[in-house]
PDB file of C-alpha atoms in Angstrom:
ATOM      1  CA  UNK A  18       0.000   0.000   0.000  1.00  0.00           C
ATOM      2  CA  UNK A  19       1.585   3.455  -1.218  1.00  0.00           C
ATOM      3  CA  UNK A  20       1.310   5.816   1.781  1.00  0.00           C
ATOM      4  CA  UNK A  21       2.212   9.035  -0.788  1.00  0.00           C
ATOM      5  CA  UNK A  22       1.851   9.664  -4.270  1.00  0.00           C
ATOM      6  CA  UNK A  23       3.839  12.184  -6.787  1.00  0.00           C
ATOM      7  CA  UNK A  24       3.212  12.423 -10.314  1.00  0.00           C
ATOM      8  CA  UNK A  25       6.856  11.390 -11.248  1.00  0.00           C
ATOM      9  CA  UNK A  26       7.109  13.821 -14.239  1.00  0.00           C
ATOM     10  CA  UNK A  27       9.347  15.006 -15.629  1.00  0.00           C
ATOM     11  CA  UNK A  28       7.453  18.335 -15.578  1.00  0.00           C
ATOM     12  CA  UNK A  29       9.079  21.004 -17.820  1.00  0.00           C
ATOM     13  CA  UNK A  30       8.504  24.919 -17.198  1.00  0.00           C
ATOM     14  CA  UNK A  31      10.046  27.830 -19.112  1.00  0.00           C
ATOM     15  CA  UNK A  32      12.202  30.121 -17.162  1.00  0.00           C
ATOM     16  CA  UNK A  33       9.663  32.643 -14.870  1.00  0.00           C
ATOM     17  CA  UNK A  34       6.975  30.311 -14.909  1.00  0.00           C
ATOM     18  CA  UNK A  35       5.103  28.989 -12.327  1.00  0.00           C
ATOM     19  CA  UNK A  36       5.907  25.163 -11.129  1.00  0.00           C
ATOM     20  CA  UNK A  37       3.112  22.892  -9.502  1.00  0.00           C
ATOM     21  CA  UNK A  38       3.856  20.017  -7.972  1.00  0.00           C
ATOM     22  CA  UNK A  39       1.400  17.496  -6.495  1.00  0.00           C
ATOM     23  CA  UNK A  40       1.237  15.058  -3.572  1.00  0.00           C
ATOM     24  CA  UNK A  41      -1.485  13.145  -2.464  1.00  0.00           C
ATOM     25  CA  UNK A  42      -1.286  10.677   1.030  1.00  0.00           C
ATOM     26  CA  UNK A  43      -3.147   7.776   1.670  1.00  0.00           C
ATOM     27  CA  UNK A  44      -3.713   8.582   6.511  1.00  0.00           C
ATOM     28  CA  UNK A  45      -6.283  10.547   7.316  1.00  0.00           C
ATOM     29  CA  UNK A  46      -4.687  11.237  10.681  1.00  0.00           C
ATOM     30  CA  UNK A  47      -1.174  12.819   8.738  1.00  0.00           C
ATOM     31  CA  UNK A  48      -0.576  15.688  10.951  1.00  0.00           C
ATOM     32  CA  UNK A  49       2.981  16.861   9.282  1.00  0.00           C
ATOM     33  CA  UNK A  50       4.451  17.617   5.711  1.00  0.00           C
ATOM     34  CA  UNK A  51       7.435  18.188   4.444  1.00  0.00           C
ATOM     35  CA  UNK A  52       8.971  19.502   0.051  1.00  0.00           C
ATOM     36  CA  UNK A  53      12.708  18.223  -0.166  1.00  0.00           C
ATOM     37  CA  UNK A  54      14.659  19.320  -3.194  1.00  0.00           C
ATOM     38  CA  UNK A  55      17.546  16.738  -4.392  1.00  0.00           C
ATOM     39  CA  UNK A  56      19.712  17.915  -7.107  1.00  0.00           C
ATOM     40  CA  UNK A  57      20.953  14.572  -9.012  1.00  0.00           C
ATOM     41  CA  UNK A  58      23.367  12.345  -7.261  1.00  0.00           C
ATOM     42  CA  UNK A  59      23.132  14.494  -4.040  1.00  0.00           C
ATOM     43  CA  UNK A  60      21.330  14.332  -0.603  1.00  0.00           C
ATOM     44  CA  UNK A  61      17.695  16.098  -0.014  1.00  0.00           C
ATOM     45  CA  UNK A  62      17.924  19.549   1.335  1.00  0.00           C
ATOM     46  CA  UNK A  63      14.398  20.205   2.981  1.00  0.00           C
ATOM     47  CA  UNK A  64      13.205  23.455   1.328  1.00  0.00           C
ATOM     48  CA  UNK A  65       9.227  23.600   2.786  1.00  0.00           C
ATOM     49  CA  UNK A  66       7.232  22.365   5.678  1.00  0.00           C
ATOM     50  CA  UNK A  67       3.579  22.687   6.454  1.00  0.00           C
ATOM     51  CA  UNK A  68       1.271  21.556   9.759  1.00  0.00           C
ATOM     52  CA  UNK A  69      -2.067  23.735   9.064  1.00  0.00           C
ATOM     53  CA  UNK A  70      -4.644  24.039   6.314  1.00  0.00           C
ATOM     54  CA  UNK A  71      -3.946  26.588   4.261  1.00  0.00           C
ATOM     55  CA  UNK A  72      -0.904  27.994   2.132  1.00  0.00           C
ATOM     56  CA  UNK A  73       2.708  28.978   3.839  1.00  0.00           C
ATOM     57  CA  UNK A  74       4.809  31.014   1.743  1.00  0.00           C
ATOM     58  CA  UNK A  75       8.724  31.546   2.026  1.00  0.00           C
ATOM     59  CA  UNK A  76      10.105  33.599  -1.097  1.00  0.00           C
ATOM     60  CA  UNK A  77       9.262  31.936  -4.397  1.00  0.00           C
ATOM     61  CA  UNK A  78       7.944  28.614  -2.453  1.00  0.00           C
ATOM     62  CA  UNK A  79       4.182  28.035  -1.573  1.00  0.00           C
ATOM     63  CA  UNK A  80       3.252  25.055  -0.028  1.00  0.00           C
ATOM     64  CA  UNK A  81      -0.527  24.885  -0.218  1.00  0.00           C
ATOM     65  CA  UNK A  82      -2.082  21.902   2.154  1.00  0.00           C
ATOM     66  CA  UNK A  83      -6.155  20.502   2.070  1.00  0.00           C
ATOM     67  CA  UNK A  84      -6.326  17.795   4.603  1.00  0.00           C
ATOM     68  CA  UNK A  85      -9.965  17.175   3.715  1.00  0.00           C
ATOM     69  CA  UNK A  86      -8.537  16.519   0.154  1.00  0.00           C
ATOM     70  CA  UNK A  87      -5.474  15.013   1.421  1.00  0.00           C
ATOM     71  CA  UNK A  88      -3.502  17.261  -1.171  1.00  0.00           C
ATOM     72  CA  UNK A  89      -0.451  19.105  -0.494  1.00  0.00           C
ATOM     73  CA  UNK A  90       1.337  20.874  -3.061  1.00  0.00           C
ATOM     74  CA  UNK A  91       4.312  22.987  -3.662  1.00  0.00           C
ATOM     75  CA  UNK A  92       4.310  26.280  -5.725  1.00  0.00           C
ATOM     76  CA  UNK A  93       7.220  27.567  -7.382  1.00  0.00           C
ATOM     77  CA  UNK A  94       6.876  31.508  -9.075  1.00  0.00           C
ATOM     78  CA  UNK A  95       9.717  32.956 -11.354  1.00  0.00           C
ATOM     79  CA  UNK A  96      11.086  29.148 -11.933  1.00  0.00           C
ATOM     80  CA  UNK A  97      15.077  29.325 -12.563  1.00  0.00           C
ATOM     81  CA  UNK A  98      17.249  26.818 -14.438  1.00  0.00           C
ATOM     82  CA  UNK A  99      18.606  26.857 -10.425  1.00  0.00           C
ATOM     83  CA  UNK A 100      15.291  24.817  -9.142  1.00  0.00           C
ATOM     84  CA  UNK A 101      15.974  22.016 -11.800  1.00  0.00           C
ATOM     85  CA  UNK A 102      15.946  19.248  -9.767  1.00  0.00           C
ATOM     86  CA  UNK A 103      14.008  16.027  -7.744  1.00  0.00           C
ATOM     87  CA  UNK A 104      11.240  16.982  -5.423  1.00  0.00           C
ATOM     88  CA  UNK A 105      10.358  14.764  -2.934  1.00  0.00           C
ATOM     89  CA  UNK A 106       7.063  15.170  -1.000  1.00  0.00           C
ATOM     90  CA  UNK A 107       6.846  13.831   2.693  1.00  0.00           C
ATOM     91  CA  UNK A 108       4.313  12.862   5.284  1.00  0.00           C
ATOM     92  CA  UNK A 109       4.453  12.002   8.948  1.00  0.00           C
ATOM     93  CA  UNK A 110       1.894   9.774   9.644  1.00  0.00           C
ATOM     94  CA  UNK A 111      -0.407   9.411  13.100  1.00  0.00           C
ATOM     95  CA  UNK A 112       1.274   7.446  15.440  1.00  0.00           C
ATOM     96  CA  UNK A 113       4.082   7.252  13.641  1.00  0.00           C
ATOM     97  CA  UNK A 114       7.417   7.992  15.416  1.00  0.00           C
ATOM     98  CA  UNK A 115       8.406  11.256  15.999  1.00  0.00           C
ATOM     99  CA  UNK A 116      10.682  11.742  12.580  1.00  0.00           C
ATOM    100  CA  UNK A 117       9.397   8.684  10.377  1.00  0.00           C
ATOM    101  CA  UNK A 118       8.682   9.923   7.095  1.00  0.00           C
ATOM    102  CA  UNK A 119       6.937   8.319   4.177  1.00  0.00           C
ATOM    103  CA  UNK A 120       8.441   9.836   1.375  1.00  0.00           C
ATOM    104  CA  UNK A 121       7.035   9.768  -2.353  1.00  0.00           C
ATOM    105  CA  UNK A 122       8.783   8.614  -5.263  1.00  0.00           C
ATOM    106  CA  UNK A 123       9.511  12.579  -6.522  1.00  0.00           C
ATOM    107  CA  UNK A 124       8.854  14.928  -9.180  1.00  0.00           C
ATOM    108  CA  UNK A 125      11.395  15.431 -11.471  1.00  0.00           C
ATOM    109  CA  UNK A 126      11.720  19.414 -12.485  1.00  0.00           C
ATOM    110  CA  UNK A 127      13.017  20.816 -15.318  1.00  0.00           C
ATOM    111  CA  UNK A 128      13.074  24.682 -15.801  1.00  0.00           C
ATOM    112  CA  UNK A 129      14.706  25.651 -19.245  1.00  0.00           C
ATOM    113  CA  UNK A 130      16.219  28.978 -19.875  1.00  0.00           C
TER     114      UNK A 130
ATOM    115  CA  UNK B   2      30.032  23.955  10.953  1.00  0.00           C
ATOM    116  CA  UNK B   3      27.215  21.107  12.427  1.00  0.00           C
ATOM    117  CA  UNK B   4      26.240  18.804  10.359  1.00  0.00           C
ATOM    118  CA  UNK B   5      26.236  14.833   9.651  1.00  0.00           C
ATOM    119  CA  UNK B   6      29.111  13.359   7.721  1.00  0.00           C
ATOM    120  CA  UNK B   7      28.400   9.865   5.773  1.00  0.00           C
ATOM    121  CA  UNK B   8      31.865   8.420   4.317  1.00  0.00           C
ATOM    122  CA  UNK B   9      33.114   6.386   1.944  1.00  0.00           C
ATOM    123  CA  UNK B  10      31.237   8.683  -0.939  1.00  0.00           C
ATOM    124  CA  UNK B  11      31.589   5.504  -2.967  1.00  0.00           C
ATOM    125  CA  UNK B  12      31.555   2.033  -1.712  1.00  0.00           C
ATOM    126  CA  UNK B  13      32.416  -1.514  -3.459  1.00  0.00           C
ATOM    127  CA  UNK B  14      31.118  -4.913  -2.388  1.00  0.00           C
ATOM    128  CA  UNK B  15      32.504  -8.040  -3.087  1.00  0.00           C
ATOM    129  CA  UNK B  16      30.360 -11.280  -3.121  1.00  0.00           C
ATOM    130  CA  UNK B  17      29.850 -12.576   0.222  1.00  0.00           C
ATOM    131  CA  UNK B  18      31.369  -9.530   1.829  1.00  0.00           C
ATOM    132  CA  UNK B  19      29.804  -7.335   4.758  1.00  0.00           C
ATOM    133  CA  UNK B  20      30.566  -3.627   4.251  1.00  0.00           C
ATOM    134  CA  UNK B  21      29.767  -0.679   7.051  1.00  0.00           C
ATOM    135  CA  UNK B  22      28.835   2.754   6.286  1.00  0.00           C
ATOM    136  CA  UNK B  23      29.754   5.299   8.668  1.00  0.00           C
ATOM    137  CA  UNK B  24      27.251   8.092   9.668  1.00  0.00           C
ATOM    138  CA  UNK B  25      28.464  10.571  11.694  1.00  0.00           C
ATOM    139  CA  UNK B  26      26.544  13.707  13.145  1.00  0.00           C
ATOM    140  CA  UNK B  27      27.376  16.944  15.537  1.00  0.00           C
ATOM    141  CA  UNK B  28      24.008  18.027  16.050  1.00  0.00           C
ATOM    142  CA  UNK B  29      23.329  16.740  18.954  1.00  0.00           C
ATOM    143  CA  UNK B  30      20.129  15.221  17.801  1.00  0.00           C
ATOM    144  CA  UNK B  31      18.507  12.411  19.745  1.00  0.00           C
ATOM    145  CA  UNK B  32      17.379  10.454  16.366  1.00  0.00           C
ATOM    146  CA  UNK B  33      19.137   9.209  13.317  1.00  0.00           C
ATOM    147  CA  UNK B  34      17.808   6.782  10.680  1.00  0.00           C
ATOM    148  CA  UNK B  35      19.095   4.750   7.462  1.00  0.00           C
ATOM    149  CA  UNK B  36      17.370   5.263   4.209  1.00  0.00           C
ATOM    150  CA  UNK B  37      17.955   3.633   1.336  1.00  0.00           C
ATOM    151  CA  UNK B  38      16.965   4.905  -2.563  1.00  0.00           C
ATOM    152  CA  UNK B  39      17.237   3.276  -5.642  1.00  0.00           C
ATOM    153  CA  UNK B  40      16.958   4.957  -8.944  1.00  0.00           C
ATOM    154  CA  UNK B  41      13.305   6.587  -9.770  1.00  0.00           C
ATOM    155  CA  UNK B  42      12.652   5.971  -6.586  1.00  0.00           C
ATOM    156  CA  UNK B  43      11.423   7.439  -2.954  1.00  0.00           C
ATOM    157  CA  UNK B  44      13.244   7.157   0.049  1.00  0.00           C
ATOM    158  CA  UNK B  45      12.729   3.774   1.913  1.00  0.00           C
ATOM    159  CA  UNK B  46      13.277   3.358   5.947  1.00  0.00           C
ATOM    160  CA  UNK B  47      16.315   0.864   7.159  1.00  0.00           C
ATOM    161  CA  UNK B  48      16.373   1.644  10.628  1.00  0.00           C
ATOM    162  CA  UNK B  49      16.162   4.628  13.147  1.00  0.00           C
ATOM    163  CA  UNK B  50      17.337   4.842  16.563  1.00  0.00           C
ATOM    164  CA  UNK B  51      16.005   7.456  18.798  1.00  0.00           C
ATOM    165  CA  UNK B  52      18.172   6.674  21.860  1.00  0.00           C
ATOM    166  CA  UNK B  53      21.695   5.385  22.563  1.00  0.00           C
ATOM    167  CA  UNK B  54      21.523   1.637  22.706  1.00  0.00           C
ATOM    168  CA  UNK B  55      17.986   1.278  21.168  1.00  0.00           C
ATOM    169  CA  UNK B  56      17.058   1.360  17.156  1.00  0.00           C
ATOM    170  CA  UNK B  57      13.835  -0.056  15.354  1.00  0.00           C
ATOM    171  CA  UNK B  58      13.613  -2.138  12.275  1.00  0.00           C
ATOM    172  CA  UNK B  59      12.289   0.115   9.236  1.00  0.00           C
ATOM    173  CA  UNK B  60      10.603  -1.384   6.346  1.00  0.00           C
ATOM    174  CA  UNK B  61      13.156  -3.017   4.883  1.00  0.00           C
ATOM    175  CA  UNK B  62      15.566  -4.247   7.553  1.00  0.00           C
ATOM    176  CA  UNK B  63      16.702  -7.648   6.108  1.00  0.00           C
ATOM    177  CA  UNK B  64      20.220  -8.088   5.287  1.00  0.00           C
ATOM    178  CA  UNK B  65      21.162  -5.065   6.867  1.00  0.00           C
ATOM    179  CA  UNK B  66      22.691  -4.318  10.495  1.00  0.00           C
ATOM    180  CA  UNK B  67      23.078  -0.961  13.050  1.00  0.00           C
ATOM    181  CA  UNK B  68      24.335  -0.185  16.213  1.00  0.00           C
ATOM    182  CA  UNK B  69      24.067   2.986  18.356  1.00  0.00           C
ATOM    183  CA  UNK B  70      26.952   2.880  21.229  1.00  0.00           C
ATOM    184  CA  UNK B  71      27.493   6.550  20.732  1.00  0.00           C
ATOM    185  CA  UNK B  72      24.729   9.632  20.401  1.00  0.00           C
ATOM    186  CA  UNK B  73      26.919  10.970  18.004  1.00  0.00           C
ATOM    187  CA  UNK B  74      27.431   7.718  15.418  1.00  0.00           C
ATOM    188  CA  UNK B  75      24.529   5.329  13.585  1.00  0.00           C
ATOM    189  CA  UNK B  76      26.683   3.248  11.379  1.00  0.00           C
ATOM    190  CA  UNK B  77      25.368   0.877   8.920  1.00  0.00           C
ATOM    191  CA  UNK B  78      26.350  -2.922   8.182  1.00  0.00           C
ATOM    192  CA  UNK B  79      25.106  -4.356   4.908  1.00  0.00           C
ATOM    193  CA  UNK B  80      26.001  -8.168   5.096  1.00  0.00           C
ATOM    194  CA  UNK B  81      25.873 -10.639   2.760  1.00  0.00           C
ATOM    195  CA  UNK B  82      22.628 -11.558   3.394  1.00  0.00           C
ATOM    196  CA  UNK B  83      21.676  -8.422   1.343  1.00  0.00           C
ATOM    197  CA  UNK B  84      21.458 -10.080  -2.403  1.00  0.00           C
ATOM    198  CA  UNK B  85      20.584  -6.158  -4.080  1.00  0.00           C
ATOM    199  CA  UNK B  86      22.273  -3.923  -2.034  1.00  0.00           C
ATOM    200  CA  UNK B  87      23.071  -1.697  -5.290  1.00  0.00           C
ATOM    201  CA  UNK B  88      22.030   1.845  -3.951  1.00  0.00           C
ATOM    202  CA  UNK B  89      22.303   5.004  -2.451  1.00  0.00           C
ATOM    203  CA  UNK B  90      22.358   5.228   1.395  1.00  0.00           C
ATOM    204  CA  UNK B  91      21.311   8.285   2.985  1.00  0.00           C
ATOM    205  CA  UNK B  92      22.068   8.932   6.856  1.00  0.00           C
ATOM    206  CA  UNK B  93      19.709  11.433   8.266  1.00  0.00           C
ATOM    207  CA  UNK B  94      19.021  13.013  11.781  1.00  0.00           C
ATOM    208  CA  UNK B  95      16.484  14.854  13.555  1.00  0.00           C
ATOM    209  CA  UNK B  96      15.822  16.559  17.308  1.00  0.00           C
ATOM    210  CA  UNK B  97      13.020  15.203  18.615  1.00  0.00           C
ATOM    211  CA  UNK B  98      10.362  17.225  20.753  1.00  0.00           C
ATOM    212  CA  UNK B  99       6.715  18.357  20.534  1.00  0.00           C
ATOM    213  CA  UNK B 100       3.943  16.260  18.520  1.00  0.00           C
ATOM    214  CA  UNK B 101       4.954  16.681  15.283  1.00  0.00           C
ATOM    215  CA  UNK B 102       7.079  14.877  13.213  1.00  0.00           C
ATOM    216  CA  UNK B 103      10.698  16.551  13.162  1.00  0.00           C
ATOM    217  CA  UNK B 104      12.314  18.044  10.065  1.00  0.00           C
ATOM    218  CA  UNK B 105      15.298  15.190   8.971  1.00  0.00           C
ATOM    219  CA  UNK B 106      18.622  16.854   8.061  1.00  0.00           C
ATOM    220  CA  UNK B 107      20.459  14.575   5.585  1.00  0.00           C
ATOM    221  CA  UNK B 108      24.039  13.093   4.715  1.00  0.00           C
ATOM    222  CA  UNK B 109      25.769  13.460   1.723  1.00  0.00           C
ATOM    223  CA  UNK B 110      25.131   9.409   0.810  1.00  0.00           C
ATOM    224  CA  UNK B 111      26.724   6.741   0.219  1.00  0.00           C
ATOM    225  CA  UNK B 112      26.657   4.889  -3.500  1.00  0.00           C
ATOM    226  CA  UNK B 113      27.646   1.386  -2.760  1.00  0.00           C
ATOM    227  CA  UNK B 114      27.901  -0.639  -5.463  1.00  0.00           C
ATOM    228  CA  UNK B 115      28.397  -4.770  -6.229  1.00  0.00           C
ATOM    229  CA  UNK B 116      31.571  -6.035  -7.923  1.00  0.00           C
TER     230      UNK B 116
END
């Protein structure tokens, strides 16, 4: 059973666009959620975290989170060439330890100049 | 500068050989957990270990080994009992505190590979 989904791309914006990217997870009871970026061949940098309904904005990110729709998503305005990379959306689940992520299999970005 | 080291960058493994992967951190965080990630793929759970002395299977434990004698250190045995090991091992850390899950700080991973 897949406790988070991704579309797993590639998606492919034009420099200055706007990027969506989609997660959807399976527990009702997910109370935290997480955007990690991952250039290729390198580690994941967290970039976004959400706990409320609602959007949360931090420069050109928006994470946007429905917990009736069990949709979080990740905004990114004036895409560079810079933000061309893997991102991976994560969920703590209820009950789960303190730190136990289920992570999705990522969106792969491309932003061309 | 804090962080958590993971060494060697790139690992080789023999047939029939056990190989450990060193994870070391400086952020004096309580947790730290083994993650392994193949190619197209999302992070999956070794083990974690949110005390000294104490870790937790993850979803795929089998063939793999851990050991937590020092806050500091979570390294990683992957024996021969592990017939794909082929992939990229992530060490990651997190404080933990409050009721929500804790925001993991990652490694630079480990690519071990078969011979």
């Amino acid at each position: 059973q897949k406790e988070v989904e991704q579309n797993s791309g590639p998606l492919s914006v034009p420099e200055g666009a706007i990027a969506s990217l989609n997660c959807t997870y399976s527990d009702r009871g997910s109370q935290s959620f997480f955007w990690y970026r991952q250039y290729s061949g390198k580690s994941p940098e967290l970039i976004m975290f959400i706990y409320s309904n609602g959007d949360k904005e931090d420069g050109r990110f928006t994470a946007q989170l429905n917990k009736a729709s069990q949709y979080v998503s990740l905004l990114i305005r004036d895409s560079q060439p810079s933000d061309s990379a893997t991102y991976l959306c994560a969920v703590n689940n209820r009950g789960s330890t303190l730190g136990r992520l289920y992570f999705g299999r990522g969106t792969q970005l491309t932003v061309w100049p | 500068d804090g962080g958590i080291t993971q060494s060697p960058k790139y690992l080789f493994r023999k047939e029939g050989q056990n190989v450990t992967l060193s994870c070391e951190q400086n952020l004096n965080h309580d947790a730290m957990y083994w993650y392994r990630q193949d190619p197209g793929q999302g992070l999956r759970l070794i083990y974690y270990s949110q005390i000294v002395n104490d870790f937790q299977k993850g979803d795929i434990a089998e063939g793999y080994s851990v050991s937590r004698e020092k806050k500091e250190s979570f390294p990683l045995t992957v024996t021969s009992a592990q017939k794909n090991p082929t992939a990229f091992y992530l060490c990651a850390s997190s404080a933990l505190g409050g009721n929500r899950g804790e925001k993991l700080f990652f490694g630079s991973g480990t690519q071990l590979s078969v011979l």
